[in-house]
Short mmCIF file of C-alpha atoms in Angstrom, two decimals:
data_model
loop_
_atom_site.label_atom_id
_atom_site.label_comp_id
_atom_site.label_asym_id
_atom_site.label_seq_id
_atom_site.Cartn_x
_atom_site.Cartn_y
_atom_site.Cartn_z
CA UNK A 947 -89.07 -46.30 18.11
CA UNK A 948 -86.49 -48.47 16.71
CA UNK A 949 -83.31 -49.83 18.03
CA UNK A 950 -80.81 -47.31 19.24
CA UNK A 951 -78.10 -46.84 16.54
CA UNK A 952 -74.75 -44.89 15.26
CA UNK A 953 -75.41 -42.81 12.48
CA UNK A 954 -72.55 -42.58 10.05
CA UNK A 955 -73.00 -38.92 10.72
CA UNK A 956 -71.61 -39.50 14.25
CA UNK A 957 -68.20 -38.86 13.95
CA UNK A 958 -66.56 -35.59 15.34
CA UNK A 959 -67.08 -32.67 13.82
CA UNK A 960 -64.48 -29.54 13.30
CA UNK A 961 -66.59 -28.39 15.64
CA UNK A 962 -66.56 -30.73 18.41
CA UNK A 963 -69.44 -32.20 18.26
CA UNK A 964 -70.74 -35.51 17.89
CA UNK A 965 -73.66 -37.82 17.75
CA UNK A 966 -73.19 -41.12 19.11
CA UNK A 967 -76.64 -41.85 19.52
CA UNK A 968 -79.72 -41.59 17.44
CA UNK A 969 -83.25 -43.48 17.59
CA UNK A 970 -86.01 -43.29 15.02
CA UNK A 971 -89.48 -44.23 14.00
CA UNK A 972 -90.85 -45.18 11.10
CA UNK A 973 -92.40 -42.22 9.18
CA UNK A 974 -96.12 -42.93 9.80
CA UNK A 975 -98.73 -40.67 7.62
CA UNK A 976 -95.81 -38.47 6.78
CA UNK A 977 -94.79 -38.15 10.28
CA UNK A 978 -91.35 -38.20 11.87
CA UNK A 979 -90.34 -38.83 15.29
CA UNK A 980 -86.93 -39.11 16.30
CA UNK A 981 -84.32 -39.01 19.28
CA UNK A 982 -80.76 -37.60 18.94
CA UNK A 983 -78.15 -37.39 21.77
CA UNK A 984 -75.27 -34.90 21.05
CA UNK A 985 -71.76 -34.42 22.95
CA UNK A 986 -70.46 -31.27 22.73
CA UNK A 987 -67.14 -30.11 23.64
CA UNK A 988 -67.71 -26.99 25.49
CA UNK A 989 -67.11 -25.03 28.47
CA UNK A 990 -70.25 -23.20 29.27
CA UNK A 991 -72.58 -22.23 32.03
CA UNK A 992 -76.17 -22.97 31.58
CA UNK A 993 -76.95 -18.93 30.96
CA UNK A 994 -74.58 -18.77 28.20
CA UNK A 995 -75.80 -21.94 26.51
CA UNK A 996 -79.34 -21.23 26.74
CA UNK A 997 -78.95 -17.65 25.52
CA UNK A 998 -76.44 -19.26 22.36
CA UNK A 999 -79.23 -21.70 21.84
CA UNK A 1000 -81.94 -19.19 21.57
CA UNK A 1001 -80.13 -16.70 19.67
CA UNK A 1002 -79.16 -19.77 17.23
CA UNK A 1003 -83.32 -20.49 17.33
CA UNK A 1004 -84.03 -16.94 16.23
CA UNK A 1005 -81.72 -16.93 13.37
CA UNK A 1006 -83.45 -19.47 11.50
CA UNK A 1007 -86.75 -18.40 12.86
CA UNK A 1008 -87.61 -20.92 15.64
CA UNK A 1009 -89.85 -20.13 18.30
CA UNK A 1010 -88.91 -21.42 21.86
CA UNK A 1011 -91.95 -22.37 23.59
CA UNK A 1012 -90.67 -23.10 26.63
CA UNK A 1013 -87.52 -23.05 29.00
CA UNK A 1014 -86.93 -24.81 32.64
CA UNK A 1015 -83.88 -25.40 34.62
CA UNK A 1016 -83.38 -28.41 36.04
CA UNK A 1017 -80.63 -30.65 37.65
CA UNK A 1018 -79.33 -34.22 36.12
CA UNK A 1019 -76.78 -36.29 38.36
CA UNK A 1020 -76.09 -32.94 39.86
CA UNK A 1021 -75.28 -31.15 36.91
CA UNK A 1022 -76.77 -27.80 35.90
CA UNK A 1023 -79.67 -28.62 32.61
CA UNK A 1024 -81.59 -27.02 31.02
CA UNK A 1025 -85.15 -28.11 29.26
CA UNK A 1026 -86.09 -25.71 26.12
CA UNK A 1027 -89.24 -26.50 24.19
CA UNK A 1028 -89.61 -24.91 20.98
CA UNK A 1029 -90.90 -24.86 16.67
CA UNK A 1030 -89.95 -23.78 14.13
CA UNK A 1031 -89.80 -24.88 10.14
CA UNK A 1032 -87.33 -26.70 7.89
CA UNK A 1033 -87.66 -27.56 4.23
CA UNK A 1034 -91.43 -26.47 4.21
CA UNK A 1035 -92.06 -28.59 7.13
CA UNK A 1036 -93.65 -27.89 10.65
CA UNK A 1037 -91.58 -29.54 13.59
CA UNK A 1038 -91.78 -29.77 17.15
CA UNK A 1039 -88.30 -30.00 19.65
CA UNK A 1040 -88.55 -30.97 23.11
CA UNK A 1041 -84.53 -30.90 24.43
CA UNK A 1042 -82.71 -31.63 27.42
CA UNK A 1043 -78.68 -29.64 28.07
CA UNK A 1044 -77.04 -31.26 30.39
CA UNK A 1045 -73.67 -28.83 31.50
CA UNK A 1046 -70.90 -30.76 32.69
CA UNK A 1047 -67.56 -29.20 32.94
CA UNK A 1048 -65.70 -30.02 29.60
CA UNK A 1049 -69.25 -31.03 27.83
CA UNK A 1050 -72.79 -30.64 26.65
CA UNK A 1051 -74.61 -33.48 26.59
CA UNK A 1052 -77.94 -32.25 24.26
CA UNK A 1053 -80.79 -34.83 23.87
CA UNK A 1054 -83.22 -33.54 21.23
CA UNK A 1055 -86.33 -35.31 20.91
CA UNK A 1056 -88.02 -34.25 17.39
CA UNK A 1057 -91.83 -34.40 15.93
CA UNK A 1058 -93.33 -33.09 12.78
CA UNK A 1059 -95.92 -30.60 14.41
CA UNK A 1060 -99.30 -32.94 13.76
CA UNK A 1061 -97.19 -35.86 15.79
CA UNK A 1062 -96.19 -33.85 18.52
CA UNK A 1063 -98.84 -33.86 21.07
CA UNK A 1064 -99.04 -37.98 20.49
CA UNK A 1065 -95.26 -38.30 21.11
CA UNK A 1066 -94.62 -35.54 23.80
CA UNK A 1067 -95.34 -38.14 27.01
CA UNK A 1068 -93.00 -40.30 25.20
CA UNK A 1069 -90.70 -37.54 24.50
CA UNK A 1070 -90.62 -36.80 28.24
CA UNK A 1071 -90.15 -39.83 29.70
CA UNK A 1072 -87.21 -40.36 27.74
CA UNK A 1073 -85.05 -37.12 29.38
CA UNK A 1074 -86.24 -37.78 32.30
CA UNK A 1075 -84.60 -40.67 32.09
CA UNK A 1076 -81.26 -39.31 30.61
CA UNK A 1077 -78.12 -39.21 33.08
CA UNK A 1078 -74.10 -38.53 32.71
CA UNK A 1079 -71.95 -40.83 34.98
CA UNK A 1080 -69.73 -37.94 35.48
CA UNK A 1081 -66.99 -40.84 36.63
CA UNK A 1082 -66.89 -41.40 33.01
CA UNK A 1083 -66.41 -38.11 31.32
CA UNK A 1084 -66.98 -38.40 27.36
CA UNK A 1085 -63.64 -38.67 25.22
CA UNK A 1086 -62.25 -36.83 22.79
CA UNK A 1087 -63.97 -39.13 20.55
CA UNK A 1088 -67.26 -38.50 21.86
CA UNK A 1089 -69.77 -41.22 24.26
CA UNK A 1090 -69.18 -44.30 24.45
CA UNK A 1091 -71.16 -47.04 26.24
CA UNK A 1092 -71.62 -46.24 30.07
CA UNK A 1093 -71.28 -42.66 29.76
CA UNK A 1094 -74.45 -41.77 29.00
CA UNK A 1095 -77.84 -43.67 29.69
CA UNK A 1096 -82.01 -42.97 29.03
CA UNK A 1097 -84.66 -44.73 26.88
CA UNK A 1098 -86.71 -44.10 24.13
CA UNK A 1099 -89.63 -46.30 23.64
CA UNK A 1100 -92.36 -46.54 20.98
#
């Protein structure tokens, strides 16, 4: 994948959310493959965010695959794996929610469906390696450097 970088989409949202990271590979055979890292401003538990998430899915007809709690630097996550269509196109999510108390930290890893299966070990690796040094909670302005940490290799 290539270099990590700062979209010009990342600034905050009305919402509250932002994307301060985003990694990308070349579109290969029409293929896409790409890693986004989102901070949310929310105050959640895992339950409610996995039952907005899939309630979100099913409203533009995604399909979750797959769910699996887990625990990052102590904080309550949550793994979803699901598919679904945009724009006439197949893709493939695997994501990793990360809970804190003020914040959801959402890494989305994203394949067109044929690329999938090639990048899922890839896709895995990388939130496994995700972690929130919850000594440095995200601003109001979103990550910064420090705050959150993980690869993404290609």
């Amino acid at each position: 994948m290539d270099s990590p970088s700062a979209p010009p989409a990342s600034r905050s949202s009305p919402r509250g959310s932002r994307r301060p990271w985003r990694c990308s590979s070349p579109p290969t055979d029409g293929d896409t493959i790409n890693v986004n890292v989102i901070v949310n401003r929310a105050s959640t538990t895992r339950a409610d965010w996995v039952a907005r998430s899939k309630k979100e899915f099913g409203e533009v007809g995604f399909t979750t695959i797959a769910e699996r709690n887990l625990s990052v630097n102590g904080w309550d996550a949550v793994e979803i794996e699901y598919s679904g269509a945009l724009e006439g196109n197949d893709f493939h999510w695997l994501s990793l929610s990360v809970i804190t108390n003020d914040r959801v930290y959402l890494v989305t890893c994203t394949a067109s469906a044929p690329a999938y299966a090639a990048a899922e070990k890839e896709f895995r690796a990388c939130l496994q390696s995700f972690a929130v040094d919850a000594a440095k909670p995200a601003s109001a302005l979103g990550a910064r450097a420090g705050e959150v940490s993980g690869s993404a290799r290609r």
